[in-house]
PDB file of C-alpha atoms in Angstrom:
ATOM      1  CA  MET R 241     -50.251-238.204 -92.360  1.00 48.00           C
ATOM      2  CA  LYS R 242     -49.502-241.728 -93.532  1.00 49.00           C
ATOM      3  CA  ALA R 243     -48.235-244.157 -90.909  1.00 55.00           C
ATOM      4  CA  GLN R 244     -45.135-245.032 -92.957  1.00 56.00           C
ATOM      5  CA  ALA R 245     -44.176-241.356 -93.326  1.00 56.00           C
ATOM      6  CA  LEU R 246     -44.397-240.929 -89.555  1.00 55.00           C
ATOM      7  CA  ALA R 247     -42.294-244.048 -88.983  1.00 57.00           C
ATOM      8  CA  ASP R 248     -39.633-242.855 -91.445  1.00 59.00           C
ATOM      9  CA  ASN R 249     -39.472-239.457 -89.741  1.00 56.00           C
ATOM     10  CA  LEU R 250     -38.951-241.011 -86.316  1.00 56.00           C
ATOM     11  CA  ASP R 251     -36.317-243.349 -87.710  1.00 56.00           C
ATOM     12  CA  GLU R 252     -34.337-240.475 -89.237  1.00 56.00           C
ATOM     13  CA  ASN R 253     -34.528-238.264 -86.144  1.00 57.00           C
ATOM     14  CA  HIS R 254     -33.219-240.199 -83.181  1.00 55.00           C
ATOM     15  CA  VAL R 255     -33.496-238.836 -79.652  1.00 53.00           C
ATOM     16  CA  ASP R 256     -30.033-238.475 -78.104  1.00 56.00           C
ATOM     17  CA  ASP R 257     -29.049-238.563 -74.435  1.00 58.00           C
ATOM     18  CA  GLU R 258     -29.160-234.763 -74.154  1.00 57.00           C
ATOM     19  CA  TYR R 259     -32.829-234.537 -75.081  1.00 51.00           C
ATOM     20  CA  GLN R 260     -35.074-233.071 -72.411  1.00 55.00           C
ATOM     21  CA  PRO R 261     -38.869-232.966 -72.780  1.00 51.00           C
ATOM     22  CA  LEU R 262     -40.465-229.551 -72.871  1.00 47.00           C
ATOM     23  CA  ARG R 263     -41.993-228.678 -69.517  1.00 50.00           C
ATOM     24  CA  THR R 264     -44.316-225.776 -68.906  1.00 44.00           C
ATOM     25  CA  HIS R 265     -45.776-224.550 -65.654  1.00 47.00           C
ATOM     26  CA  PHE R 266     -49.346-223.363 -65.401  1.00 44.00           C
ATOM     27  CA  PRO R 267     -50.293-222.677 -61.779  1.00 47.00           C
ATOM     28  CA  ASP R 268     -53.974-222.504 -62.730  1.00 46.00           C
ATOM     29  CA  GLU R 269     -53.989-225.273 -65.312  1.00 46.00           C
ATOM     30  CA  GLU R 270     -57.488-226.388 -64.323  1.00 46.00           C
ATOM     31  CA  VAL R 271     -58.837-223.054 -65.650  1.00 44.00           C
ATOM     32  CA  ASN R 272     -59.812-223.383 -69.318  1.00 49.00           C
ATOM     33  CA  SER R 273     -60.871-219.814 -69.989  1.00 49.00           C
ATOM     34  CA  VAL R 274     -61.834-216.694 -68.073  1.00 47.00           C
ATOM     35  CA  GLU R 275     -64.212-214.014 -69.302  1.00 50.00           C
ATOM     36  CA  VAL R 276     -64.863-210.890 -67.286  1.00 49.00           C
ATOM     37  CA  VAL R 277     -68.029-209.005 -68.183  1.00 46.00           C
ATOM     38  CA  PRO R 278     -68.986-205.894 -66.163  1.00 48.00           C
ATOM     39  CA  GLU R 279     -72.280-206.284 -64.342  1.00 50.00           C
ATOM     40  CA  ASP R 280     -73.593-202.949 -65.605  1.00 46.00           C
ATOM     41  CA  THR R 281     -72.875-203.742 -69.254  1.00 73.00           C
ATOM     42  CA  ASN R 282     -75.520-202.996 -71.869  1.00 82.00           C
ATOM     43  CA  VAL R 283     -74.174-205.598 -74.277  1.00 91.00           C
ATOM     44  CA  TRP R 284     -76.602-208.229 -75.533  1.00 94.00           C
ATOM     45  CA  LYS R 285     -75.247-211.680 -76.415  1.00 95.00           C
ATOM     46  CA  MET R 286     -76.239-213.833 -79.354  1.00 95.00           C
ATOM     47  CA  PHE R 287     -75.296-217.474 -79.895  1.00 96.00           C
ATOM     48  CA  PHE R 288     -75.893-219.191 -83.240  1.00 96.00           C
ATOM     49  CA  ASP R 289     -75.376-222.590 -84.843  1.00 94.00           C
ATOM     50  CA  GLY R 290     -76.396-224.655 -87.846  1.00 93.00           C
ATOM     51  CA  ALA R 291     -76.935-228.399 -88.232  1.00 91.00           C
ATOM     52  CA  VAL R 292     -76.737-230.302 -91.524  1.00 91.00           C
ATOM     53  CA  ASN R 293     -77.337-234.033 -91.866  1.00 86.00           C
ATOM     54  CA  ALA R 294     -79.318-236.574 -93.875  1.00 84.00           C
ATOM     55  CA  LYS R 295     -82.595-235.289 -92.406  1.00 83.00           C
ATOM     56  CA  GLY R 296     -82.073-231.755 -93.679  1.00 87.00           C
ATOM     57  CA  VAL R 297     -80.861-228.405 -92.423  1.00 91.00           C
ATOM     58  CA  GLY R 298     -81.733-226.778 -89.115  1.00 92.00           C
ATOM     59  CA  ILE R 299     -80.532-223.484 -87.674  1.00 94.00           C
ATOM     60  CA  GLY R 300     -80.806-222.019 -84.203  1.00 94.00           C
ATOM     61  CA  ALA R 301     -79.980-218.765 -82.458  1.00 94.00           C
ATOM     62  CA  ILE R 302     -80.535-217.454 -78.971  1.00 94.00           C
ATOM     63  CA  LEU R 303     -80.406-213.863 -77.786  1.00 94.00           C
ATOM     64  CA  ILE R 304     -79.592-213.079 -74.151  1.00 94.00           C
ATOM     65  CA  SER R 305     -80.349-209.669 -72.697  1.00 93.00           C
ATOM     66  CA  PRO R 306     -78.088-207.921 -70.153  1.00 92.00           C
ATOM     67  CA  THR R 307     -80.581-208.955 -67.466  1.00 90.00           C
ATOM     68  CA  GLY R 308     -80.423-212.627 -68.447  1.00 90.00           C
ATOM     69  CA  GLN R 309     -83.638-212.999 -70.437  1.00 90.00           C
ATOM     70  CA  HIS R 310     -83.359-215.639 -73.195  1.00 90.00           C
ATOM     71  CA  TYR R 311     -84.995-215.271 -76.601  1.00 91.00           C
ATOM     72  CA  PRO R 312     -84.550-218.452 -78.693  1.00 91.00           C
ATOM     73  CA  THR R 313     -85.421-218.856 -82.354  1.00 90.00           C
ATOM     74  CA  THR R 314     -85.012-221.752 -84.761  1.00 90.00           C
ATOM     75  CA  ALA R 315     -85.895-222.659 -88.341  1.00 90.00           C
ATOM     76  CA  ARG R 316     -85.814-225.603 -90.700  1.00 90.00           C
ATOM     77  CA  LEU R 317     -84.435-224.755 -94.134  1.00 91.00           C
ATOM     78  CA  ARG R 318     -86.043-226.237 -97.210  1.00 88.00           C
ATOM     79  CA  PHE R 319     -83.126-225.533 -99.542  1.00 90.00           C
ATOM     80  CA  PHE R 320     -79.631-226.975 -99.891  1.00 91.00           C
ATOM     81  CA  CYS R 321     -76.988-225.712 -97.509  1.00 91.00           C
ATOM     82  CA  THR R 322     -73.424-226.614 -96.696  1.00 92.00           C
ATOM     83  CA  ASN R 323     -72.201-226.493 -93.108  1.00 92.00           C
ATOM     84  CA  ASN R 324     -70.818-222.986 -93.681  1.00 93.00           C
ATOM     85  CA  THR R 325     -73.922-221.564 -95.360  1.00 94.00           C
ATOM     86  CA  ALA R 326     -76.063-223.047 -92.574  1.00 94.00           C
ATOM     87  CA  GLU R 327     -73.904-221.199 -90.036  1.00 95.00           C
ATOM     88  CA  TYR R 328     -74.385-217.965 -91.960  1.00 95.00           C
ATOM     89  CA  GLU R 329     -78.155-218.549 -92.159  1.00 95.00           C
ATOM     90  CA  ALA R 330     -78.276-219.020 -88.387  1.00 95.00           C
ATOM     91  CA  ARG R 331     -76.308-215.854 -87.728  1.00 95.00           C
ATOM     92  CA  ILE R 332     -78.390-213.746 -90.103  1.00 95.00           C
ATOM     93  CA  MET R 333     -81.618-215.081 -88.573  1.00 95.00           C
ATOM     94  CA  GLY R 334     -80.370-214.118 -85.116  1.00 94.00           C
ATOM     95  CA  MET R 335     -79.186-210.690 -86.234  1.00 94.00           C
ATOM     96  CA  ASN R 336     -82.550-209.963 -87.848  1.00 93.00           C
ATOM     97  CA  MET R 337     -84.235-210.772 -84.551  1.00 91.00           C
ATOM     98  CA  VAL R 338     -81.861-208.448 -82.714  1.00 91.00           C
ATOM     99  CA  VAL R 339     -82.512-205.572 -85.149  1.00 89.00           C
ATOM    100  CA  ASP R 340     -86.225-205.795 -84.400  1.00 82.00           C
ATOM    101  CA  LEU R 341     -85.464-205.286 -80.694  1.00 86.00           C
ATOM    102  CA  ASP R 342     -83.479-202.069 -81.252  1.00 81.00           C
ATOM    103  CA  VAL R 343     -80.344-203.448 -79.575  1.00 87.00           C
ATOM    104  CA  GLU R 344     -77.355-201.087 -79.771  1.00 88.00           C
ATOM    105  CA  GLU R 345     -74.447-203.217 -78.508  1.00 92.00           C
ATOM    106  CA  LEU R 346     -74.147-206.863 -79.500  1.00 94.00           C
ATOM    107  CA  LEU R 347     -71.690-209.702 -78.912  1.00 95.00           C
ATOM    108  CA  ILE R 348     -72.134-212.511 -81.462  1.00 95.00           C
ATOM    109  CA  MET R 349     -70.682-215.914 -80.600  1.00 95.00           C
ATOM    110  CA  GLY R 350     -70.421-219.125 -82.609  1.00 94.00           C
ATOM    111  CA  ASP R 351     -68.220-222.198 -82.823  1.00 92.00           C
ATOM    112  CA  SER R 352     -67.370-221.907 -86.535  1.00 91.00           C
ATOM    113  CA  ASN R 353     -63.851-220.513 -86.749  1.00 91.00           C
ATOM    114  CA  LEU R 354     -64.193-219.765 -90.470  1.00 91.00           C
ATOM    115  CA  ILE R 355     -67.412-217.771 -90.128  1.00 91.00           C
ATOM    116  CA  ILE R 356     -66.156-215.759 -87.161  1.00 92.00           C
ATOM    117  CA  ARG R 357     -62.766-215.023 -88.722  1.00 92.00           C
ATOM    118  CA  GLN R 358     -64.433-213.740 -91.875  1.00 90.00           C
ATOM    119  CA  ALA R 359     -66.673-211.479 -89.796  1.00 90.00           C
ATOM    120  CA  GLN R 360     -63.597-210.151 -88.004  1.00 88.00           C
ATOM    121  CA  ASP R 361     -61.998-209.343 -91.398  1.00 86.00           C
ATOM    122  CA  GLU R 362     -59.114-211.670 -90.547  1.00 88.00           C
ATOM    123  CA  TRP R 363     -59.873-214.103 -93.386  1.00 88.00           C
ATOM    124  CA  GLU R 364     -61.029-213.326 -96.900  1.00 86.00           C
ATOM    125  CA  THR R 365     -64.315-214.661 -98.237  1.00 84.00           C
ATOM    126  CA  ARG R 366     -63.340-216.425-101.453  1.00 84.00           C
ATOM    127  CA  ASP R 367     -66.133-218.983-101.711  1.00 86.00           C
ATOM    128  CA  ILE R 368     -68.654-217.542-104.156  1.00 90.00           C
ATOM    129  CA  LYS R 369     -71.498-219.145-102.174  1.00 90.00           C
ATOM    130  CA  LEU R 370     -70.513-217.212 -99.033  1.00 92.00           C
ATOM    131  CA  ILE R 371     -69.993-213.756-100.537  1.00 92.00           C
ATOM    132  CA  PRO R 372     -73.727-212.781-100.514  1.00 93.00           C
ATOM    133  CA  TYR R 373     -73.973-213.933 -96.890  1.00 93.00           C
ATOM    134  CA  ARG R 374     -70.948-211.876 -95.936  1.00 93.00           C
ATOM    135  CA  GLN R 375     -72.460-208.818 -97.622  1.00 93.00           C
ATOM    136  CA  GLN R 376     -75.738-209.288 -95.754  1.00 94.00           C
ATOM    137  CA  VAL R 377     -73.904-209.533 -92.417  1.00 93.00           C
ATOM    138  CA  GLU R 378     -72.058-206.289 -93.207  1.00 92.00           C
ATOM    139  CA  HIS R 379     -75.397-204.642 -93.990  1.00 93.00           C
ATOM    140  CA  LEU R 380     -76.981-205.817 -90.723  1.00 93.00           C
ATOM    141  CA  ARG R 381     -74.074-204.750 -88.525  1.00 90.00           C
ATOM    142  CA  LYS R 382     -74.718-201.124 -89.574  1.00 90.00           C
ATOM    143  CA  TRP R 383     -77.851-201.182 -87.418  1.00 91.00           C
ATOM    144  CA  PHE R 384     -75.749-201.426 -84.248  1.00 91.00           C
ATOM    145  CA  ASN R 385     -73.464-198.967 -82.538  1.00 91.00           C
ATOM    146  CA  SER R 386     -71.108-201.786 -81.617  1.00 91.00           C
ATOM    147  CA  VAL R 387     -70.830-205.399 -82.826  1.00 93.00           C
ATOM    148  CA  GLU R 388     -68.186-207.891 -81.711  1.00 93.00           C
ATOM    149  CA  PHE R 389     -67.699-211.407 -83.081  1.00 94.00           C
ATOM    150  CA  ARG R 390     -66.141-214.124 -80.955  1.00 94.00           C
ATOM    151  CA  CYS R 391     -65.333-217.783 -81.650  1.00 93.00           C
ATOM    152  CA  ILE R 392     -66.142-220.084 -78.746  1.00 92.00           C
ATOM    153  CA  PRO R 393     -65.686-223.830 -78.111  1.00 91.00           C
ATOM    154  CA  ARG R 394     -68.570-226.054 -79.180  1.00 89.00           C
ATOM    155  CA  PHE R 395     -69.397-227.021 -75.592  1.00 87.00           C
ATOM    156  CA  HIS R 396     -70.062-223.322 -74.851  1.00 91.00           C
ATOM    157  CA  ASN R 397     -72.536-223.221 -77.737  1.00 91.00           C
ATOM    158  CA  GLU R 398     -74.691-226.141 -76.647  1.00 91.00           C
ATOM    159  CA  LEU R 399     -78.001-224.301 -76.482  1.00 89.00           C
ATOM    160  CA  ALA R 400     -77.877-222.935 -80.038  1.00 92.00           C
ATOM    161  CA  ASP R 401     -76.709-226.356 -81.266  1.00 91.00           C
ATOM    162  CA  ALA R 402     -79.594-228.043 -79.440  1.00 90.00           C
ATOM    163  CA  LEU R 403     -82.107-225.697 -81.073  1.00 89.00           C
ATOM    164  CA  ALA R 404     -80.766-226.438 -84.549  1.00 90.00           C
ATOM    165  CA  THR R 405     -80.664-230.198 -83.901  1.00 87.00           C
ATOM    166  CA  LEU R 406     -84.149-230.264 -82.378  1.00 85.00           C
ATOM    167  CA  THR R 407     -85.546-228.716 -85.542  1.00 83.00           C
ATOM    168  CA  LEU R 408     -84.173-231.638 -87.549  1.00 80.00           C
ATOM    169  CA  MET R 409     -85.438-234.269 -85.113  1.00 79.00           C
ATOM    170  CA  LEU R 410     -89.061-233.114 -85.304  1.00 74.00           C
ATOM    171  CA  PRO R 411     -91.084-234.431 -88.278  1.00 69.00           C
ATOM    172  CA  TYR R 412     -91.813-231.701 -90.760  1.00 65.00           C
ATOM    173  CA  PRO R 413     -95.184-230.335 -89.562  1.00 61.00           C
ATOM    174  CA  GLY R 414     -96.385-228.881 -92.861  1.00 65.00           C
ATOM    175  CA  ASN R 415     -99.278-226.567 -92.033  1.00 64.00           C
ATOM    176  CA  VAL R 416     -99.545-227.784 -88.444  1.00 64.00           C
ATOM    177  CA  HIS R 417     -98.971-225.052 -85.863  1.00 66.00           C
ATOM    178  CA  ILE R 418     -96.417-225.720 -83.122  1.00 67.00           C
ATOM    179  CA  ASP R 419     -96.542-223.514 -80.042  1.00 69.00           C
ATOM    180  CA  PRO R 420     -93.294-221.999 -78.745  1.00 68.00           C
ATOM    181  CA  LEU R 421     -91.358-224.328 -76.466  1.00 67.00           C
ATOM    182  CA  GLU R 422     -91.850-223.462 -72.802  1.00 71.00           C
ATOM    183  CA  ILE R 423     -89.534-224.894 -70.142  1.00 70.00           C
ATOM    184  CA  GLN R 424     -91.151-225.265 -66.757  1.00 74.00           C
ATOM    185  CA  ILE R 425     -89.330-225.454 -63.429  1.00 76.00           C
ATOM    186  CA  GLN R 426     -90.743-227.958 -60.933  1.00 76.00           C
ATOM    187  CA  GLU R 427     -89.601-227.928 -57.331  1.00 79.00           C
ATOM    188  CA  ARG R 428     -91.597-231.000 -56.239  1.00 77.00           C
ATOM    189  CA  HIS R 429     -92.046-234.575 -57.409  1.00 71.00           C
ATOM    190  CA  GLY R 430     -94.946-235.261 -59.741  1.00 70.00           C
ATOM    191  CA  PHE R 431     -96.718-237.434 -57.172  1.00 66.00           C
ATOM    192  CA  CYS R 432     -96.721-234.476 -54.735  1.00 69.00           C
ATOM    193  CA  ASN R 433     -99.147-232.575 -56.931  1.00 60.00           C
ATOM    194  CA  VAL R 434    -102.035-235.026 -56.631  1.00 57.00           C
ATOM    195  CA  VAL R 435    -105.231-233.476 -55.320  1.00 56.00           C
ATOM    196  CA  GLU R 436    -108.132-235.462 -53.857  1.00 59.00           C
ATOM    197  CA  ILE R 437    -111.589-233.946 -53.824  1.00 56.00           C
ATOM    198  CA  GLU R 438    -114.151-235.117 -51.294  1.00 61.00           C
ATOM    199  CA  LEU R 439    -117.745-234.070 -50.990  1.00 56.00           C
ATOM    200  CA  ASP R 440    -119.030-233.440 -47.461  1.00 57.00           C
ATOM    201  CA  VAL R 441    -122.719-234.233 -47.955  1.00 56.00           C
ATOM    202  CA  GLN R 442    -123.626-233.290 -44.399  1.00 60.00           C
ATOM    203  CA  HIS R 443    -122.285-229.749 -44.646  1.00 56.00           C
ATOM    204  CA  GLY R 444    -122.601-229.366 -48.422  1.00 57.00           C
ATOM    205  CA  ILE R 445    -118.977-228.413 -49.019  1.00 55.00           C
ATOM    206  CA  ILE R 446    -116.115-229.723 -51.140  1.00 54.00           C
ATOM    207  CA  ILE R 447    -112.878-230.598 -49.399  1.00 55.00           C
ATOM    208  CA  SER R 448    -109.596-230.663 -51.402  1.00 54.00           C
ATOM    209  CA  LYS R 449    -106.584-232.544 -50.092  1.00 54.00           C
ATOM    210  CA  GLY R 450    -103.146-232.312 -51.618  1.00 52.00           C
ATOM    211  CA  PHE R 451    -100.266-234.715 -50.976  1.00 52.00           C
TER     212      PHE R 451
END
């Protein structure tokens, strides 16, 4: 909206003495959202996201089992994609991975409102570039007994976004092999893992000291 149009609107609609601001009461206003998932559920969760910038196109998806196991996957695309087609590529990549695991119930979550609404049959797919993607998603969902699509805020989709972005940050490796990323958990400082080895010449033994 142009600034002048906003100024003209305010000038033509004065606030009189009877005006009272709208007040709403939310006793739990610090709660942004609440999701209740039964502990004994068999539903697997899949998050997906795509990243498009000057460096190229990266997509990421992560599958989470009912027991909390995480299965990430990512890819760098060597063909042109818009933001929407990148989102579709990420979702299809994730769904293909899920099919291979024989998952029956799946909850798919992403932060693209357009892509999720189209999957929910709430919005039509009119863009000719997206129609083949939509058809492929419909084909893949037949492999599951139950599939639900849900749009989530971007900050709830950070891991899939990080996977897609990381793919773009790494130089293209060509034929170089890159091992899967492994995240280690360390409970102690790095300097606590130093080990000294001493040789006891008198007794012919090796003594190890850790500190």
